[in-house]
Amino acid sequence: MRRSQGILPHFQHPAQVIVAGFGAAALLGTALLVLPISTESGESAGWLTALFTATSAVCVTGLAVVDTASHWSAFGEVVIAGLIQIGGLGIMTLATLLTLLVAGRLGLRARLFAQAETRTSSPTDVRHVVRRVVVFSLTCEAAAAVVLTGRFLLGHDEPFGRAVYLGVFHAVSAFNNAGFALWSDSLMRYVADPWICLTVAAAVIVGGLGFPVVFELLRTWRRPQRWSVLTRITVAVTAVLLVAGTLVFLIAEWHNPKTLGPLDDPGKFLAAFFTAVMPRTAGFNSIDIAGMHPSSRLATDLLMFIGGGSAGTAGGIKVTTFGMLAFVIWSEVRGEREVNIGHRRLPDTAQRQAVSVTLISLALVALSTYLLMALTPHSLDKVLFEVVSAFGTVGLSTGITADTTPAGQVLLVLLMFIGRTGPLTLGSALALKDRTRRYQLPEERVIVG
């Protein structure tokens, strides 16, 4: 069969283009950040530091081996913000937009590539979806930037230019679930400021819901009965996790002098809610992560592993995967042959994909935790926290990132990359072609448990 022509003809599967696109963006960012102009000192940051930071930015993670505010120059910070924007929108979304602007039309191959990144239902609607994704993203970022700029300007006496810079940078970082901040303590100095904390939290939640869910909610928010299964699961699981996370952190950290203890009651509720939102997966923190009780860090591990919505800026296995598994278990416990959600039946393929994503992710986290423990002297809870944060593209840390060995930092780079592109996406990108078995073997029941 003759190879079809089109953009990037050497790639036979859209997933390959996505992985290659994110890899190219990370390498380009590395090349820019390694330049002396990117640092405050005027000296090169080194290839490993540049690679780690660029990968963290383009994979919208937020982990850092150097202090973002003091180490990188204005040029370096702009590069980081640009990488965050690219990673948030998705390489193929930007490529589709560029094709529209230059050629005014899309070939079938380009539509298929963009469809894989934006999770659209049909290749024919990619053009419309990409436009809406870009416009919606920029609108949300602009709205958050306006609120943050006003607060920095009027509430914290920042000069106008500095307030605008801070507002735009943190709006982009928040909406894209990146978690990069321009202060060494992240947002801890604003722990009791509802204008900043709630604005950042709202941007994180909206960006983490996923574009298909957001668009459907905008169309049918008054008619929940018409919501698709994707929207129902995403909204329900997100709400449950936010409420449960807030309660867990309130109960566990209420009297902790290193976290919520010094705050008044409204401040404690605000900080607990903010802390429950960030594992969705944005790496901002308004309380000291290292000072949290081990039980709170374990709860954060679980929230980071689950992550946010599909086809959005969040990482993790996604709330839809977690929700589907919950319904699969519920149906199995009740002895039902089919898995039903609302008035719809969940396909067997979706169930297998959910199980595969979860088990592959668990195996990857377990293996990476073992390797990182062998490479560093840190305790299990801190290493596990770092690994899950990297895989879930969260960016929260107990402070051991910079102390990790070079080999450990390379491992975290790989985790961030895999966490953003997805275990199944990466696996399918490495596969040369799909293999279909043209026969069925006899069925045999196996004892489970």
XYZ file of C-alpha atoms in Angstrom:
449
model
C 0.000 0.000 0.000
C 1.344 3.402 -0.940
C 1.978 5.736 1.974
C -0.504 8.590 2.084
C 0.820 12.119 1.766
C 0.142 15.040 4.089
C 1.681 16.800 7.011
C 4.412 14.787 8.703
C 3.945 11.799 6.335
C 6.531 9.671 8.186
C 4.123 9.258 11.112
C 1.405 6.662 10.638
C -0.557 7.262 13.854
C -1.775 10.552 15.370
C -0.356 9.562 18.752
C 3.115 9.505 17.241
C 2.738 13.120 16.157
C 1.524 14.157 19.602
C 4.483 12.533 21.338
C 6.924 13.919 18.779
C 5.363 17.370 19.036
C 5.681 17.536 22.814
C 9.219 16.185 22.569
C 10.180 18.828 20.019
C 8.665 21.594 22.151
C 10.602 20.393 25.209
C 13.851 20.312 23.241
C 13.238 23.773 21.797
C 12.518 25.112 25.273
C 15.690 23.460 26.545
C 17.736 25.143 23.829
C 16.285 28.543 24.791
C 16.612 28.116 28.549
C 20.234 26.974 28.324
C 21.184 30.349 26.817
C 22.925 32.782 29.212
C 20.221 35.389 28.515
C 17.682 33.129 30.213
C 19.220 33.428 33.695
C 19.559 36.336 36.091
C 23.270 35.656 36.547
C 23.989 35.740 32.816
C 25.521 32.248 32.994
C 24.139 29.139 31.351
C 21.823 27.139 33.570
C 23.200 23.854 32.290
C 21.529 21.328 30.041
C 19.928 19.219 32.757
C 18.386 22.203 34.559
C 17.153 23.619 31.246
C 15.751 20.242 30.152
C 14.001 19.676 33.478
C 12.445 23.154 33.487
C 11.412 23.035 29.825
C 9.824 19.595 30.187
C 8.064 20.671 33.366
C 6.693 23.736 31.559
C 5.587 22.108 28.300
C 4.078 19.186 30.257
C 2.330 21.808 32.474
C 3.731 20.260 35.642
C 5.439 22.916 37.750
C 8.214 20.915 39.382
C 11.467 22.883 39.479
C 15.068 22.217 40.411
C 15.815 25.942 40.729
C 13.794 28.841 42.077
C 11.828 30.239 39.145
C 11.742 33.831 40.366
C 15.395 34.263 41.315
C 17.126 31.976 38.824
C 15.458 32.828 35.518
C 15.555 36.243 33.879
C 12.524 37.957 32.377
C 13.407 36.305 29.047
C 13.569 32.897 30.720
C 10.247 33.449 32.473
C 8.614 34.433 29.188
C 9.996 31.262 27.594
C 8.524 29.223 30.464
C 5.143 30.935 30.065
C 5.227 30.244 26.329
C 5.990 26.572 26.902
C 3.137 26.376 29.391
C 0.759 27.844 26.825
C 1.930 25.432 24.153
C 1.602 22.461 26.460
C -1.811 23.540 27.694
C -3.403 24.018 24.326
C -1.684 20.976 22.899
C 0.846 20.741 20.136
C -1.646 19.543 17.559
C -4.233 22.179 18.464
C -1.663 24.886 17.749
C -0.534 23.081 14.596
C -4.126 22.917 13.368
C -4.614 26.621 14.038
C -1.408 27.421 12.149
C -2.583 25.330 9.205
C -5.896 27.195 9.187
C -4.187 30.569 9.202
C -1.701 29.709 6.467
C -3.684 27.502 4.132
C -7.275 28.228 5.121
C -8.083 24.553 4.828
C -7.329 21.196 6.419
C -6.450 17.935 4.803
C -7.935 14.713 6.140
C -4.623 13.671 7.702
C -4.265 16.939 9.589
C -7.842 16.630 10.850
C -7.155 13.145 12.181
C -4.034 14.334 14.003
C -5.866 17.260 15.573
C -8.807 15.008 16.450
C -6.517 12.778 18.486
C -5.324 15.741 20.568
C -8.658 17.572 21.031
C -10.745 14.371 21.512
C -13.409 15.545 19.061
C -16.087 13.114 17.947
C -15.580 13.567 14.218
C -12.686 14.730 12.028
C -14.989 17.176 10.261
C -15.552 19.355 13.328
C -11.876 19.846 14.242
C -11.660 23.292 12.645
C -14.585 24.599 14.676
C -13.375 22.972 17.886
C -9.828 24.304 17.590
C -11.101 27.838 17.160
C -13.323 27.491 20.210
C -10.515 25.948 22.267
C -8.134 28.781 21.489
C -10.705 31.548 21.986
C -12.040 30.033 25.187
C -8.549 29.479 26.616
C -7.388 33.008 25.887
C -10.644 34.449 27.233
C -10.350 32.558 30.520
C -6.705 33.517 30.867
C -7.511 37.148 30.150
C -10.314 37.204 32.719
C -8.085 35.674 35.393
C -5.252 38.035 34.459
C -7.513 41.082 34.877
C -8.624 40.019 38.368
C -5.111 39.098 39.480
C -3.617 42.283 38.029
C -6.178 44.410 39.819
C -5.532 42.643 43.099
C -1.737 42.917 42.843
C -2.082 46.572 41.895
C -4.685 47.696 44.430
C -4.325 45.174 47.230
C -0.590 44.592 47.346
C 0.818 47.882 46.023
C 2.651 46.394 43.054
C 3.636 48.864 40.295
C 1.322 48.736 37.279
C 3.797 47.028 34.937
C 4.789 44.470 37.545
C 1.137 43.822 38.446
C 0.264 43.153 34.796
C 3.258 40.848 34.410
C 2.382 38.888 37.542
C -1.291 38.730 36.601
C -0.694 37.412 33.078
C 1.996 34.900 34.064
C -0.020 33.365 36.890
C -3.250 33.375 34.872
C -1.540 31.372 32.118
C 0.076 29.075 34.676
C -3.216 28.532 36.528
C -5.541 27.913 33.582
C -3.056 25.493 32.044
C -2.677 23.704 35.390
C 1.076 24.323 35.390
C 1.670 25.683 38.879
C 4.748 27.775 38.121
C 4.857 30.814 40.424
C 7.156 33.826 40.551
C 7.727 33.585 44.300
C 9.951 31.091 46.073
C 7.092 30.171 48.442
C 4.584 29.741 45.595
C 1.383 31.430 46.875
C 1.924 30.944 50.612
C 2.162 34.704 51.164
C -1.399 35.014 49.807
C -2.867 32.129 51.810
C -5.590 34.353 53.325
C -6.284 36.427 50.188
C -9.549 35.153 48.641
C -9.184 37.306 45.507
C -5.952 35.623 44.506
C -6.618 32.126 45.834
C -10.167 31.793 44.485
C -9.238 33.287 41.103
C -6.349 30.877 40.708
C -8.509 27.974 41.940
C -11.313 28.846 39.495
C -8.865 28.989 36.576
C -7.407 25.634 37.593
C -10.838 23.992 37.853
C -12.092 25.331 34.511
C -8.886 24.397 32.726
C -8.900 20.960 34.322
C -12.487 20.046 33.416
C -11.583 19.404 29.794
C -12.661 21.271 26.694
C -15.465 18.873 25.629
C -17.061 19.090 29.078
C -16.726 22.875 29.282
C -18.302 23.357 25.859
C -21.191 21.039 26.703
C -21.780 22.800 30.015
C -21.883 26.155 28.241
C -24.563 24.794 25.902
C -26.705 22.804 28.319
C -25.902 23.988 31.846
C -29.612 24.560 32.495
C -30.539 21.034 31.339
C -28.435 18.479 33.276
C -30.667 15.680 32.020
C -29.176 16.217 28.543
C -25.569 15.941 29.683
C -23.452 13.219 28.102
C -21.911 10.432 30.172
C -18.520 12.186 29.940
C -19.916 15.395 31.419
C -21.929 13.599 34.107
C -18.916 11.632 35.330
C -16.528 14.586 35.132
C -18.777 17.008 37.010
C -19.884 14.491 39.640
C -16.433 13.072 40.421
C -14.849 16.536 40.391
C -17.403 17.845 42.890
C -17.003 14.815 45.153
C -13.210 15.053 45.141
C -13.226 18.784 45.851
C -15.607 18.432 48.796
C -13.908 15.321 50.164
C -10.448 16.815 49.751
C -11.438 20.013 51.519
C -12.903 18.091 54.461
C -9.870 15.798 54.721
C -7.431 18.709 54.832
C -9.590 20.635 57.290
C -9.800 17.712 59.693
C -6.181 16.604 59.383
C -4.524 20.035 59.376
C -6.843 22.163 61.541
C -4.463 22.331 64.520
C -1.200 21.803 62.614
C 1.012 24.822 63.459
C 2.940 24.355 60.197
C -0.117 24.608 57.923
C -3.655 25.663 58.917
C -3.051 26.165 62.627
C -2.047 29.885 62.581
C -4.998 30.903 60.334
C -8.429 32.096 61.474
C -11.467 29.952 60.666
C -12.302 31.561 57.263
C -8.620 31.359 56.345
C -8.529 27.673 57.213
C -11.517 26.923 54.976
C -9.987 28.936 52.132
C -6.593 27.246 52.475
C -8.144 23.765 52.727
C -10.249 24.335 49.603
C -7.249 25.716 47.707
C -5.169 22.724 48.772
C -7.923 20.359 47.576
C -8.090 22.067 44.175
C -4.380 22.077 43.377
C -3.874 18.294 43.026
C -6.190 18.509 39.978
C -3.217 19.094 38.697
C -1.695 22.512 39.379
C 1.384 22.836 41.517
C 0.526 26.004 43.420
C 0.466 25.753 47.195
C -0.678 28.224 49.834
C 0.500 26.112 52.785
C 3.779 24.306 53.392
C 3.539 20.872 51.755
C 6.514 19.563 53.723
C 4.772 20.587 56.958
C 1.610 18.594 56.250
C 0.815 15.449 58.201
C 1.708 12.197 56.367
C -1.999 11.372 56.145
C -2.633 14.623 54.277
C 0.218 13.921 51.873
C -1.213 10.460 51.213
C -4.604 12.019 50.440
C -2.821 14.430 48.105
C -1.118 11.466 46.412
C -4.522 9.964 45.653
C -5.923 13.236 44.321
C -2.852 13.807 42.136
C -3.031 10.279 40.740
C -6.681 10.744 39.748
C -6.092 14.208 38.280
C -8.647 16.188 36.290
C -10.884 15.895 33.239
C -10.110 14.357 29.867
C -8.937 16.529 26.952
C -8.101 19.383 29.292
C -4.939 20.781 30.795
C -4.904 18.440 33.809
C -2.929 15.215 34.176
C -3.392 12.008 36.141
C -5.424 9.014 35.029
C -8.382 11.455 34.762
C -11.603 11.648 36.753
C -13.493 9.957 33.909
C -11.254 6.888 34.198
C -11.723 6.835 37.968
C -15.477 7.310 37.611
C -15.811 4.537 35.025
C -13.910 2.121 37.244
C -16.234 2.983 40.126
C -19.265 2.138 37.969
C -17.596 -1.078 36.756
C -17.042 -2.174 40.362
C -20.594 -1.200 41.330
C -22.074 -3.201 38.455
C -19.890 -6.210 39.287
C -20.912 -6.091 42.956
C -24.588 -6.024 41.914
C -24.057 -8.929 39.521
C -25.039 -6.957 36.397
C -23.600 -8.036 33.055
C -23.651 -4.516 31.616
C -22.209 -1.311 33.044
C -24.830 1.424 32.856
C -24.337 5.099 33.621
C -27.588 7.019 33.644
C -29.499 5.877 30.567
C -26.400 4.797 28.646
C -24.369 1.589 28.510
C -20.602 1.814 28.871
C -18.842 0.007 25.982
C -16.496 -2.872 26.766
C -13.662 -1.056 24.992
C -13.990 1.934 27.323
C -13.877 -0.374 30.343
C -10.717 -2.086 29.071
C -9.100 1.264 28.368
C -9.887 2.511 31.881
C -8.427 -0.631 33.446
C -5.359 -0.477 31.197
C -4.641 3.189 31.911
C -4.982 2.648 35.661
C -2.859 -0.494 35.870
C -0.127 0.875 33.600
C -0.060 4.075 35.636
C 0.118 2.182 38.939
C 2.946 0.022 37.633
C 4.837 3.057 36.373
C 4.443 4.892 39.691
C 5.530 1.823 41.677
C 8.599 1.200 39.518
C 9.594 4.862 39.492
C 9.204 5.094 43.270
C 11.500 2.115 43.719
C 14.119 3.553 41.351
C 14.002 7.030 42.886
C 14.364 5.592 46.380
C 17.465 3.769 45.182
C 18.840 7.024 43.761
C 18.066 9.338 46.679
C 18.304 9.192 50.487
C 14.770 10.501 51.053
C 11.942 8.676 52.824
C 9.240 6.678 51.064
C 6.420 9.170 51.612
C 8.421 12.056 50.131
C 9.676 10.021 47.174
C 6.182 8.679 46.440
C 4.802 12.215 46.634
C 7.422 13.437 44.149
C 6.817 10.562 41.735
C 3.036 10.900 41.737
C 3.367 14.671 41.354
C 5.611 14.234 38.309
C 3.469 11.523 36.714
C 0.254 13.444 37.378
C 1.889 16.628 35.985
C 0.979 18.371 39.238
C 4.120 20.118 40.415
C 3.547 19.974 44.161
C 6.669 19.016 46.097
C 7.895 18.477 49.622
C 11.083 20.306 48.632
C 13.298 17.409 47.558
C 13.301 18.104 43.800
C 16.464 20.197 43.811
C 18.236 17.686 46.103
C 17.545 14.763 43.789
C 20.537 13.279 41.977
C 20.976 13.967 38.222
C 19.800 10.423 37.458
C 16.731 11.019 39.621
C 15.996 14.276 37.818
C 16.184 12.497 34.460
C 13.712 9.937 35.812
C 11.340 12.756 36.829
C 11.691 14.291 33.354
C 10.600 11.008 31.791
C 7.702 10.730 34.229
C 6.476 14.228 33.429
C 6.649 13.513 29.703
C 4.833 10.196 29.992
C 2.274 11.709 32.338
C 1.406 14.444 29.822
C 1.292 12.307 26.686
C -0.416 9.427 28.462
C 0.624 5.786 28.886
C -1.652 4.487 26.124
C -0.790 7.387 23.805
C 2.900 6.720 24.240
C 2.404 3.011 23.756
C 0.393 3.449 20.584
C 2.955 5.926 19.275
C 5.647 3.270 19.565
C 3.537 0.645 17.837
C 4.021 0.391 14.092
C 0.447 -0.628 13.405
C -2.678 -1.983 15.021
C -2.918 -5.753 15.119
C -6.306 -7.421 14.772
C -6.702 -11.128 15.537
C -8.903 -12.722 12.899
C -10.034 -15.620 15.049
C -11.358 -16.297 18.539
C -10.084 -18.898 20.974
C -12.383 -21.058 23.115
C -13.519 -19.368 26.317
C -12.412 -20.644 29.708
C -13.413 -19.204 33.104
C -10.603 -18.372 35.536
C -10.949 -18.124 39.308
C -10.524 -14.517 40.448
C -9.551 -13.679 44.016
